[in-house]
mmCIF file of C-alpha atoms and ligand atoms in Angstrom:
data_model
loop_
_atom_site.group_PDB
_atom_site.id
_atom_site.type_symbol
_atom_site.label_atom_id
_atom_site.label_comp_id
_atom_site.label_asym_id
_atom_site.label_seq_id
_atom_site.Cartn_x
_atom_site.Cartn_y
_atom_site.Cartn_z
ATOM 1 C CA MET A 1 47.518 -94.764 -75.210
ATOM 2 C CA ASN A 2 46.771 -95.969 -78.763
ATOM 3 C CA LEU A 3 44.804 -92.932 -79.938
ATOM 4 C CA SER A 4 44.189 -94.205 -83.458
ATOM 5 C CA GLU A 5 42.507 -97.344 -82.037
ATOM 6 C CA LEU A 6 40.418 -95.251 -79.588
ATOM 7 C CA ASN A 7 39.425 -92.956 -82.445
ATOM 8 C CA LYS A 8 38.418 -95.963 -84.569
ATOM 9 C CA VAL A 9 36.169 -97.277 -81.777
ATOM 10 C CA ALA A 10 34.667 -93.811 -81.130
ATOM 11 C CA ASN A 11 33.837 -93.441 -84.830
ATOM 12 C CA ALA A 12 32.277 -96.915 -84.933
ATOM 13 C CA MET A 13 30.047 -95.940 -81.981
ATOM 14 C CA VAL A 14 28.539 -93.051 -83.946
ATOM 15 C CA LYS A 15 28.389 -94.670 -87.392
ATOM 16 C CA PRO A 16 25.615 -93.046 -89.482
ATOM 17 C CA GLY A 17 22.331 -94.916 -89.204
ATOM 18 C CA LYS A 18 23.359 -96.465 -85.891
ATOM 19 C CA GLY A 19 23.384 -95.456 -82.231
ATOM 20 C CA ILE A 20 23.894 -96.790 -78.739
ATOM 21 C CA LEU A 21 21.533 -98.838 -76.590
ATOM 22 C CA ALA A 22 21.827 -97.736 -72.942
ATOM 23 C CA ALA A 23 21.005 -100.978 -71.131
ATOM 24 C CA ASP A 24 23.061 -100.126 -68.051
ATOM 25 C CA GLU A 25 20.227 -99.722 -65.565
ATOM 26 C CA SER A 26 21.540 -100.440 -62.083
ATOM 27 C CA THR A 27 19.696 -103.129 -60.112
ATOM 28 C CA SER A 28 17.452 -100.558 -58.427
ATOM 29 C CA THR A 29 16.578 -98.780 -61.698
ATOM 30 C CA ILE A 30 15.747 -101.967 -63.620
ATOM 31 C CA LYS A 31 13.579 -103.024 -60.661
ATOM 32 C CA LYS A 32 11.537 -99.833 -61.133
ATOM 33 C CA ARG A 33 11.149 -100.599 -64.853
ATOM 34 C CA PHE A 34 10.130 -104.202 -64.123
ATOM 35 C CA ASP A 35 7.721 -103.098 -61.362
ATOM 36 C CA ALA A 36 5.944 -100.967 -63.972
ATOM 37 C CA ILE A 37 5.266 -104.070 -66.107
ATOM 38 C CA GLY A 38 4.593 -106.412 -63.186
ATOM 39 C CA VAL A 39 7.775 -108.490 -63.504
ATOM 40 C CA GLU A 40 9.806 -109.609 -60.502
ATOM 41 C CA SER A 41 13.393 -108.379 -60.860
ATOM 42 C CA SER A 42 15.425 -111.579 -60.346
ATOM 43 C CA ALA A 43 18.877 -112.101 -61.891
ATOM 44 C CA ASP A 44 17.305 -114.597 -64.342
ATOM 45 C CA ALA A 45 14.541 -112.174 -65.372
ATOM 46 C CA ARG A 46 17.122 -109.442 -65.978
ATOM 47 C CA ARG A 47 19.172 -111.917 -68.020
ATOM 48 C CA ASP A 48 16.141 -113.046 -70.056
ATOM 49 C CA TYR A 49 15.152 -109.465 -70.806
ATOM 50 C CA ARG A 50 18.620 -108.387 -71.874
ATOM 51 C CA GLU A 51 19.092 -111.569 -73.903
ATOM 52 C CA LEU A 52 15.878 -110.644 -75.717
ATOM 53 C CA LEU A 53 17.313 -107.226 -76.605
ATOM 54 C CA PHE A 54 20.835 -108.329 -77.601
ATOM 55 C CA GLY A 55 19.483 -111.310 -79.524
ATOM 56 C CA SER A 56 17.206 -109.089 -81.600
ATOM 57 C CA ALA A 57 19.144 -109.518 -84.870
ATOM 58 C CA GLU A 58 17.289 -106.921 -86.929
ATOM 59 C CA ALA A 59 17.747 -104.102 -84.420
ATOM 60 C CA MET A 60 21.249 -104.996 -83.332
ATOM 61 C CA LYS A 61 22.806 -105.653 -86.757
ATOM 62 C CA ASN A 62 21.325 -102.661 -88.487
ATOM 63 C CA HIS A 63 20.933 -99.916 -85.921
ATOM 64 C CA ILE A 64 22.832 -100.550 -82.673
ATOM 65 C CA SER A 65 26.532 -99.650 -82.786
ATOM 66 C CA GLY A 66 27.165 -100.401 -79.120
ATOM 67 C CA VAL A 67 25.481 -101.442 -75.879
ATOM 68 C CA ILE A 68 26.191 -99.981 -72.440
ATOM 69 C CA LEU A 69 26.081 -102.785 -69.890
ATOM 70 C CA TYR A 70 25.836 -102.915 -66.104
ATOM 71 C CA ASP A 71 28.400 -104.844 -64.045
ATOM 72 C CA GLU A 72 26.013 -107.786 -63.537
ATOM 73 C CA THR A 73 25.191 -108.035 -67.252
ATOM 74 C CA ILE A 74 28.759 -108.026 -68.572
ATOM 75 C CA ARG A 75 29.304 -111.196 -66.511
ATOM 76 C CA GLN A 76 26.047 -112.971 -67.444
ATOM 77 C CA ASN A 77 25.489 -115.783 -69.930
ATOM 78 C CA ALA A 78 22.472 -116.332 -72.158
ATOM 79 C CA LYS A 79 20.250 -119.352 -71.396
ATOM 80 C CA ASP A 80 22.360 -121.553 -73.707
ATOM 81 C CA GLY A 81 25.567 -120.526 -71.894
ATOM 82 C CA THR A 82 26.809 -117.970 -74.487
ATOM 83 C CA PRO A 83 28.158 -114.864 -72.717
ATOM 84 C CA LEU A 84 25.850 -111.891 -73.363
ATOM 85 C CA VAL A 85 28.945 -109.967 -74.496
ATOM 86 C CA LYS A 86 29.393 -112.536 -77.302
ATOM 87 C CA LEU A 87 25.766 -112.050 -78.409
ATOM 88 C CA ILE A 88 26.486 -108.346 -78.807
ATOM 89 C CA GLU A 89 29.734 -108.951 -80.690
ATOM 90 C CA LYS A 90 28.058 -111.538 -82.936
ATOM 91 C CA ALA A 91 25.628 -108.844 -84.058
ATOM 92 C CA GLY A 92 28.579 -106.618 -85.042
ATOM 93 C CA SER A 93 27.981 -104.279 -82.095
ATOM 94 C CA LEU A 94 30.436 -103.098 -79.425
ATOM 95 C CA PRO A 95 30.092 -103.952 -75.720
ATOM 96 C CA GLY A 96 30.512 -101.058 -73.283
ATOM 97 C CA ILE A 97 30.243 -100.713 -69.512
ATOM 98 C CA LYS A 98 28.841 -98.229 -67.000
ATOM 99 C CA VAL A 99 31.635 -97.601 -64.477
ATOM 100 C CA ASP A 100 30.228 -94.860 -62.269
ATOM 101 C CA GLN A 101 28.803 -96.061 -58.969
ATOM 102 C CA GLY A 102 25.846 -93.731 -58.819
ATOM 103 C CA THR A 103 25.287 -90.430 -57.059
ATOM 104 C CA LYS A 104 25.497 -89.266 -53.429
ATOM 105 C CA PRO A 105 24.413 -85.934 -51.897
ATOM 106 C CA LEU A 106 27.087 -83.267 -52.451
ATOM 107 C CA SER A 107 28.214 -81.921 -49.075
ATOM 108 C CA PHE A 108 27.029 -78.378 -48.271
ATOM 109 C CA SER A 109 25.130 -78.173 -51.601
ATOM 110 C CA PRO A 110 21.489 -78.925 -50.742
ATOM 111 C CA GLY A 111 19.591 -80.609 -53.572
ATOM 112 C CA GLU A 112 22.723 -81.466 -55.537
ATOM 113 C CA VAL A 113 24.604 -84.714 -56.100
ATOM 114 C CA ILE A 114 28.087 -85.911 -56.971
ATOM 115 C CA THR A 115 28.799 -89.054 -58.996
ATOM 116 C CA GLU A 116 31.105 -91.534 -57.257
ATOM 117 C CA GLY A 117 33.302 -94.369 -58.495
ATOM 118 C CA LEU A 118 36.859 -93.099 -58.988
ATOM 119 C CA ASP A 119 38.418 -95.230 -56.230
ATOM 120 C CA GLY A 120 39.814 -98.430 -57.735
ATOM 121 C CA LEU A 121 38.612 -97.409 -61.202
ATOM 122 C CA ARG A 122 41.941 -98.176 -62.934
ATOM 123 C CA GLU A 123 41.739 -101.814 -61.794
ATOM 124 C CA ARG A 124 38.031 -102.135 -62.623
ATOM 125 C CA LEU A 125 38.638 -100.770 -66.131
ATOM 126 C CA ALA A 126 41.432 -103.304 -66.720
ATOM 127 C CA GLU A 127 39.073 -106.095 -65.659
ATOM 128 C CA TYR A 128 36.221 -104.818 -67.863
ATOM 129 C CA ARG A 129 38.583 -104.593 -70.810
ATOM 130 C CA GLY A 130 39.419 -108.266 -70.256
ATOM 131 C CA LEU A 131 35.678 -109.023 -70.258
ATOM 132 C CA GLY A 132 35.336 -107.369 -73.687
ATOM 133 C CA ALA A 133 34.407 -103.721 -72.986
ATOM 134 C CA LYS A 134 35.547 -101.352 -75.717
ATOM 135 C CA PHE A 135 34.026 -98.247 -74.187
ATOM 136 C CA ALA A 136 32.747 -97.011 -70.821
ATOM 137 C CA LYS A 137 30.204 -94.558 -69.479
ATOM 138 C CA TRP A 138 30.059 -92.186 -66.508
ATOM 139 C CA ARG A 139 27.018 -90.022 -65.850
ATOM 140 C CA ALA A 140 27.164 -86.718 -63.968
ATOM 141 C CA VAL A 141 23.808 -85.294 -62.896
ATOM 142 C CA ILE A 142 23.059 -81.574 -62.765
ATOM 143 C CA ASP A 143 19.635 -80.459 -61.586
ATOM 144 C CA ILE A 144 18.027 -77.084 -62.311
ATOM 145 C CA GLY A 145 15.974 -75.419 -59.580
ATOM 146 C CA GLU A 146 15.757 -72.510 -57.194
ATOM 147 C CA GLY A 147 19.397 -71.383 -56.715
ATOM 148 C CA ILE A 148 20.864 -74.489 -58.384
ATOM 149 C CA PRO A 149 23.048 -75.632 -60.034
ATOM 150 C CA SER A 150 25.913 -74.226 -58.000
ATOM 151 C CA TRP A 151 29.423 -73.732 -59.332
ATOM 152 C CA ASN A 152 30.592 -76.183 -56.656
ATOM 153 C CA CYS A 153 28.373 -78.907 -58.146
ATOM 154 C CA ILE A 154 29.347 -78.250 -61.760
ATOM 155 C CA LYS A 155 33.060 -78.001 -61.007
ATOM 156 C CA ALA A 156 33.188 -81.157 -58.851
ATOM 157 C CA ASN A 157 31.168 -83.243 -61.317
ATOM 158 C CA MET A 158 33.040 -82.112 -64.435
ATOM 159 C CA HIS A 159 36.379 -82.734 -62.712
ATOM 160 C CA ALA A 160 35.291 -86.270 -61.795
ATOM 161 C CA LEU A 161 34.171 -86.874 -65.403
ATOM 162 C CA ALA A 162 37.566 -85.739 -66.666
ATOM 163 C CA ARG A 163 39.467 -87.970 -64.208
ATOM 164 C CA TYR A 164 37.304 -90.910 -65.283
ATOM 165 C CA ALA A 165 37.913 -90.149 -68.972
ATOM 166 C CA ALA A 166 41.685 -89.978 -68.506
ATOM 167 C CA LEU A 167 41.710 -93.330 -66.683
ATOM 168 C CA CYS A 168 39.654 -94.895 -69.490
ATOM 169 C CA GLN A 169 42.053 -93.740 -72.185
ATOM 170 C CA GLU A 170 45.030 -94.910 -70.141
ATOM 171 C CA GLN A 171 43.359 -98.363 -70.109
ATOM 172 C CA GLU A 172 42.594 -98.241 -73.903
ATOM 173 C CA ILE A 173 38.857 -97.771 -73.389
ATOM 174 C CA VAL A 174 36.825 -95.013 -75.073
ATOM 175 C CA PRO A 175 35.066 -92.863 -72.452
ATOM 176 C CA ILE A 176 31.506 -91.715 -73.036
ATOM 177 C CA VAL A 177 31.321 -88.497 -71.033
ATOM 178 C CA GLU A 178 27.751 -87.885 -69.913
ATOM 179 C CA PRO A 179 26.961 -84.580 -68.220
ATOM 180 C CA GLU A 180 23.181 -84.777 -67.869
ATOM 181 C CA VAL A 181 21.286 -81.568 -67.166
ATOM 182 C CA LEU A 182 17.976 -82.969 -65.919
ATOM 183 C CA MET A 183 14.676 -82.022 -67.533
ATOM 184 C CA ASP A 184 12.702 -82.574 -64.307
ATOM 185 C CA GLY A 185 12.199 -78.918 -63.297
ATOM 186 C CA ALA A 186 9.834 -76.081 -64.208
ATOM 187 C CA HIS A 187 12.513 -74.172 -66.167
ATOM 188 C CA ASP A 188 12.150 -73.192 -69.815
ATOM 189 C CA ALA A 189 14.464 -74.102 -72.705
ATOM 190 C CA ASP A 190 16.477 -70.868 -72.374
ATOM 191 C CA ARG A 191 17.395 -71.735 -68.795
ATOM 192 C CA CYS A 192 18.317 -75.245 -69.951
ATOM 193 C CA TYR A 193 20.497 -73.637 -72.644
ATOM 194 C CA ALA A 194 22.322 -71.438 -70.109
ATOM 195 C CA VAL A 195 23.012 -74.305 -67.690
ATOM 196 C CA THR A 196 24.027 -76.710 -70.488
ATOM 197 C CA GLU A 197 26.461 -74.095 -71.838
ATOM 198 C CA TRP A 198 28.000 -73.593 -68.378
ATOM 199 C CA VAL A 199 28.328 -77.360 -67.877
ATOM 200 C CA LEU A 200 29.817 -78.122 -71.310
ATOM 201 C CA LYS A 201 32.294 -75.221 -71.230
ATOM 202 C CA THR A 202 33.492 -76.408 -67.795
ATOM 203 C CA LEU A 203 33.691 -80.009 -68.993
ATOM 204 C CA TYR A 204 35.948 -79.210 -71.966
ATOM 205 C CA VAL A 205 38.306 -77.117 -69.800
ATOM 206 C CA GLU A 206 38.562 -80.049 -67.353
ATOM 207 C CA LEU A 207 39.139 -82.567 -70.166
ATOM 208 C CA PHE A 208 41.913 -80.359 -71.560
ATOM 209 C CA GLU A 209 43.579 -79.942 -68.167
ATOM 210 C CA THR A 210 43.381 -83.686 -67.535
ATOM 211 C CA LYS A 211 45.070 -84.333 -70.931
ATOM 212 C CA VAL A 212 42.183 -86.329 -72.376
ATOM 213 C CA ALA A 213 42.462 -86.746 -76.181
ATOM 214 C CA LEU A 214 39.099 -85.607 -77.510
ATOM 215 C CA GLU A 215 39.487 -87.717 -80.676
ATOM 216 C CA GLY A 216 39.056 -90.784 -78.472
ATOM 217 C CA THR A 217 35.881 -89.704 -76.671
ATOM 218 C CA VAL A 218 32.122 -89.577 -77.270
ATOM 219 C CA LEU A 219 29.917 -86.927 -75.633
ATOM 220 C CA LYS A 220 26.504 -87.954 -74.255
ATOM 221 C CA PRO A 221 24.624 -84.744 -73.477
ATOM 222 C CA ASN A 222 21.032 -83.726 -72.871
ATOM 223 C CA MET A 223 19.188 -81.813 -75.561
ATOM 224 C CA VAL A 224 18.191 -78.206 -74.848
ATOM 225 C CA ILE A 225 14.623 -78.761 -73.849
ATOM 226 C CA SER A 226 11.860 -77.311 -71.590
ATOM 227 C CA GLY A 227 11.643 -78.788 -68.081
ATOM 228 C CA LYS A 228 8.834 -81.339 -67.618
ATOM 229 C CA LYS A 229 6.893 -78.953 -65.374
ATOM 230 C CA SER A 230 7.347 -75.879 -67.577
ATOM 231 C CA ALA A 231 4.216 -74.320 -69.056
ATOM 232 C CA LYS A 232 6.332 -72.844 -71.868
ATOM 233 C CA ARG A 233 7.015 -75.760 -74.233
ATOM 234 C CA ALA A 234 9.736 -75.402 -76.857
ATOM 235 C CA SER A 235 8.786 -76.719 -80.305
ATOM 236 C CA VAL A 236 10.748 -79.490 -82.035
ATOM 237 C CA GLU A 237 12.457 -76.882 -84.251
ATOM 238 C CA GLU A 238 13.348 -74.722 -81.244
ATOM 239 C CA VAL A 239 14.849 -77.694 -79.390
ATOM 240 C CA ALA A 240 16.904 -78.585 -82.472
ATOM 241 C CA GLU A 241 18.093 -75.014 -83.081
ATOM 242 C CA LYS A 242 19.051 -74.386 -79.433
ATOM 243 C CA THR A 243 20.714 -77.777 -79.046
ATOM 244 C CA VAL A 244 22.860 -77.290 -82.132
ATOM 245 C CA ARG A 245 23.691 -73.709 -81.102
ATOM 246 C CA VAL A 246 24.935 -74.721 -77.650
ATOM 247 C CA LEU A 247 26.948 -77.642 -79.027
ATOM 248 C CA LYS A 248 28.604 -75.390 -81.629
ATOM 249 C CA ALA A 249 29.502 -72.923 -78.889
ATOM 250 C CA CYS A 250 31.034 -75.532 -76.579
ATOM 251 C CA VAL A 251 32.124 -78.806 -78.219
ATOM 252 C CA PRO A 252 35.449 -78.881 -80.106
ATOM 253 C CA SER A 253 35.338 -80.378 -83.592
ATOM 254 C CA ALA A 254 37.975 -82.977 -82.605
ATOM 255 C CA VAL A 255 35.196 -84.901 -80.827
ATOM 256 C CA PRO A 256 34.084 -87.637 -83.288
ATOM 257 C CA GLY A 257 30.503 -87.895 -82.132
ATOM 258 C CA ILE A 258 27.687 -86.867 -79.864
ATOM 259 C CA ALA A 259 25.148 -89.467 -78.708
ATOM 260 C CA PHE A 260 22.210 -87.895 -76.877
ATOM 261 C CA LEU A 261 20.439 -89.274 -73.812
ATOM 262 C CA SER A 262 16.639 -89.229 -73.924
ATOM 263 C CA GLY A 263 16.204 -88.075 -70.312
ATOM 264 C CA GLY A 264 12.503 -88.819 -69.912
ATOM 265 C CA GLN A 265 11.254 -87.606 -73.310
ATOM 266 C CA SER A 266 8.591 -89.785 -74.917
ATOM 267 C CA GLU A 267 9.888 -92.250 -77.476
ATOM 268 C CA GLU A 268 8.567 -90.337 -80.469
ATOM 269 C CA GLU A 269 9.662 -86.965 -79.079
ATOM 270 C CA ALA A 270 13.251 -88.231 -78.649
ATOM 271 C CA THR A 271 13.241 -89.464 -82.259
ATOM 272 C CA ALA A 272 11.677 -86.272 -83.670
ATOM 273 C CA HIS A 273 14.217 -84.081 -81.862
ATOM 274 C CA LEU A 274 17.203 -86.146 -83.043
ATOM 275 C CA ASP A 275 15.859 -86.035 -86.586
ATOM 276 C CA ALA A 276 15.352 -82.240 -86.516
ATOM 277 C CA ILE A 277 18.870 -81.774 -85.094
ATOM 278 C CA ASN A 278 20.367 -83.820 -87.933
ATOM 279 C CA ARG A 279 18.343 -81.989 -90.576
ATOM 280 C CA ILE A 280 20.209 -78.774 -89.668
ATOM 281 C CA GLY A 281 23.366 -80.391 -91.132
ATOM 282 C CA GLY A 282 26.875 -79.087 -91.789
ATOM 283 C CA LEU A 283 28.148 -80.002 -88.297
ATOM 284 C CA PRO A 284 31.640 -81.302 -87.449
ATOM 285 C CA TRP A 285 30.482 -84.299 -85.375
ATOM 286 C CA LYS A 286 28.130 -87.238 -85.978
ATOM 287 C CA LEU A 287 24.939 -86.823 -83.932
ATOM 288 C CA THR A 288 23.122 -89.929 -82.806
ATOM 289 C CA PHE A 289 21.291 -91.554 -79.892
ATOM 290 C CA SER A 290 22.366 -93.304 -76.714
ATOM 291 C CA TYR A 291 18.880 -93.900 -75.408
ATOM 292 C CA GLY A 292 17.711 -95.994 -72.481
ATOM 293 C CA ARG A 293 14.031 -95.333 -71.854
ATOM 294 C CA ALA A 294 13.293 -94.045 -75.381
ATOM 295 C CA LEU A 295 14.484 -97.370 -76.863
ATOM 296 C CA GLN A 296 13.242 -99.753 -74.207
ATOM 297 C CA ALA A 297 9.799 -98.528 -73.138
ATOM 298 C CA ALA A 298 8.062 -100.217 -76.108
ATOM 299 C CA PRO A 299 9.820 -103.616 -75.851
ATOM 300 C CA GLN A 300 9.211 -103.685 -72.075
ATOM 301 C CA LYS A 301 5.477 -103.072 -72.567
ATOM 302 C CA ALA A 302 5.323 -105.788 -75.225
ATOM 303 C CA TRP A 303 7.338 -108.339 -73.211
ATOM 304 C CA LEU A 304 5.654 -108.291 -69.764
ATOM 305 C CA GLY A 305 8.064 -111.022 -68.626
ATOM 306 C CA LYS A 306 6.424 -113.715 -70.824
ATOM 307 C CA ALA A 307 8.392 -116.042 -73.120
ATOM 308 C CA GLU A 308 5.521 -116.019 -75.664
ATOM 309 C CA ASN A 309 5.931 -112.222 -76.018
ATOM 310 C CA VAL A 310 9.652 -112.265 -76.884
ATOM 311 C CA ALA A 311 9.116 -111.987 -80.662
ATOM 312 C CA ALA A 312 6.662 -109.070 -80.248
ATOM 313 C CA ALA A 313 9.081 -107.310 -77.890
ATOM 314 C CA GLN A 314 11.921 -107.773 -80.385
ATOM 315 C CA ARG A 315 9.736 -106.301 -83.142
ATOM 316 C CA ALA A 316 8.961 -103.291 -80.924
ATOM 317 C CA PHE A 317 12.668 -102.823 -80.193
ATOM 318 C CA ALA A 318 13.599 -103.170 -83.888
ATOM 319 C CA HIS A 319 11.014 -100.550 -84.805
ATOM 320 C CA ARG A 320 12.311 -97.965 -82.296
ATOM 321 C CA ALA A 321 15.916 -98.723 -83.264
ATOM 322 C CA ARG A 322 15.054 -98.242 -86.960
ATOM 323 C CA MET A 323 13.219 -94.965 -86.314
ATOM 324 C CA ASN A 324 16.189 -93.612 -84.356
ATOM 325 C CA GLY A 325 18.631 -94.931 -86.956
ATOM 326 C CA LEU A 326 16.757 -92.896 -89.585
ATOM 327 C CA ALA A 327 16.733 -89.858 -87.243
ATOM 328 C CA SER A 328 20.520 -90.124 -86.879
ATOM 329 C CA GLU A 329 20.666 -89.306 -90.589
ATOM 330 C CA GLY A 330 17.789 -86.800 -90.641
ATOM 331 C CA ARG A 331 15.646 -89.263 -92.651
ATOM 332 C CA TRP A 332 12.818 -89.963 -90.157
ATOM 333 C CA SER A 333 9.215 -88.809 -90.603
ATOM 334 C CA ALA A 334 6.123 -89.061 -88.394
ATOM 335 C CA THR A 335 4.371 -90.913 -91.248
ATOM 336 C CA LEU A 336 6.751 -93.836 -90.769
ATOM 337 C CA GLU A 337 5.532 -94.141 -87.159
ATOM 338 C CA LYS A 338 1.897 -94.145 -88.258
ATOM 339 C CA LYS A 339 2.526 -96.705 -90.996
ATOM 340 C CA ALA A 340 4.098 -99.051 -88.458
ATOM 341 C CA ALA A 341 1.193 -98.545 -86.037
HETATM 342 C C1 5MM B 1 19.731 -96.803 -68.597
HETATM 343 O O1 5MM B 1 19.826 -95.895 -67.497
HETATM 344 C C2 5MM B 1 21.146 -95.486 -67.175
HETATM 345 C C3 5MM B 1 21.551 -95.882 -65.809
HETATM 346 O O2 5MM B 1 20.777 -95.305 -64.820
HETATM 347 P P1 5MM B 1 21.052 -95.629 -63.245
HETATM 348 O O3 5MM B 1 22.511 -95.583 -63.000
HETATM 349 O O4 5MM B 1 20.310 -94.516 -62.590
HETATM 350 O O5 5MM B 1 20.468 -96.955 -62.966
HETATM 351 C C4 5MM B 1 21.312 -93.975 -67.482
HETATM 352 O O6 5MM B 1 22.555 -93.471 -67.110
HETATM 353 C C5 5MM B 1 21.170 -93.840 -68.963
HETATM 354 O O7 5MM B 1 22.251 -94.483 -69.602
HETATM 355 C C6 5MM B 1 21.128 -92.407 -69.470
HETATM 356 O O8 5MM B 1 20.516 -91.529 -68.568
HETATM 357 C C7 5MM B 1 20.364 -92.405 -70.768
HETATM 358 O O9 5MM B 1 19.122 -93.040 -70.570
HETATM 359 P P2 5MM B 1 17.794 -92.261 -70.962
HETATM 360 O O10 5MM B 1 16.678 -93.118 -70.425
HETATM 361 O O11 5MM B 1 17.889 -90.902 -70.309
HETATM 362 O O12 5MM B 1 17.836 -92.198 -72.462
#
């Protein structure tokens, strides 16, 4: 393993002012997004939409350090025949690839899931590297509810994440390790804190035991936030304080950077939280975004599958990317959102 090269890539992924675009929706997830805007999810429509995003020079050059792709996308060409990977590279951004194969019910753990995809992963990683991927992503999903998460679920998922990360480094690819504690439940932020702490502590033990070099990794966690159905809403400052506290308690300083998922937060909420987190300052890692929905909701609404809306969709994407770029340095303000509106 060439650790200095992995470390260089990991640092580039979390460069101040920039963050990651999670455009790795599987075919079924992107279909849901397209259904919401009345667009039929054909391979060409998916290509057109992603070409729109990766060809958005302002957003990509200034604020997007890397893009997480889905298997179909890493193999697709733009309308003029240019590989989409080349569009990303041309903008000075890094191509990455989602390598997990989704979740399945975890045996004897009702309501819990395990992420699959380890079989044949070494060979798939070698192929993706040949296609241009510099980093990869694997998402483990932990739900909070009555009697869950179980230790069985946390242990199995964190072990799989560690095995994935070791295989990535062996193949000279930076692993994004994503243990997502869902915000779907009725729990409050303190419960989210406790589960996130349990998950992250387990993850770093597993990564150590699997001999993963933390300097060549990026963590993609949830923020510590109230569940969507909770009546007790944590304020922006509380989310920032609790998120930073749990990360300080669990994440070694050898990790170059932390790129949060948005997890169903509104676009502005995700930006405000990232900004408040960065305003705390004095932390050993760079803290940025690796958003899917919180970067793409606005461009999707503006696009609606119509060629004449491409420029408007690119403007909407550039705006969200700029807002989050500012938040990654603690320089965002709500006034900037209003001015743009
Ligand atoms: C973009 O969505 C990603 C892939 O989801 P599926 O495998 O379910 O299709 C997802 O892993 C995403 O990268 C992260 O959850 C971050 O996205 P959000 O929308 O939470 O910021």
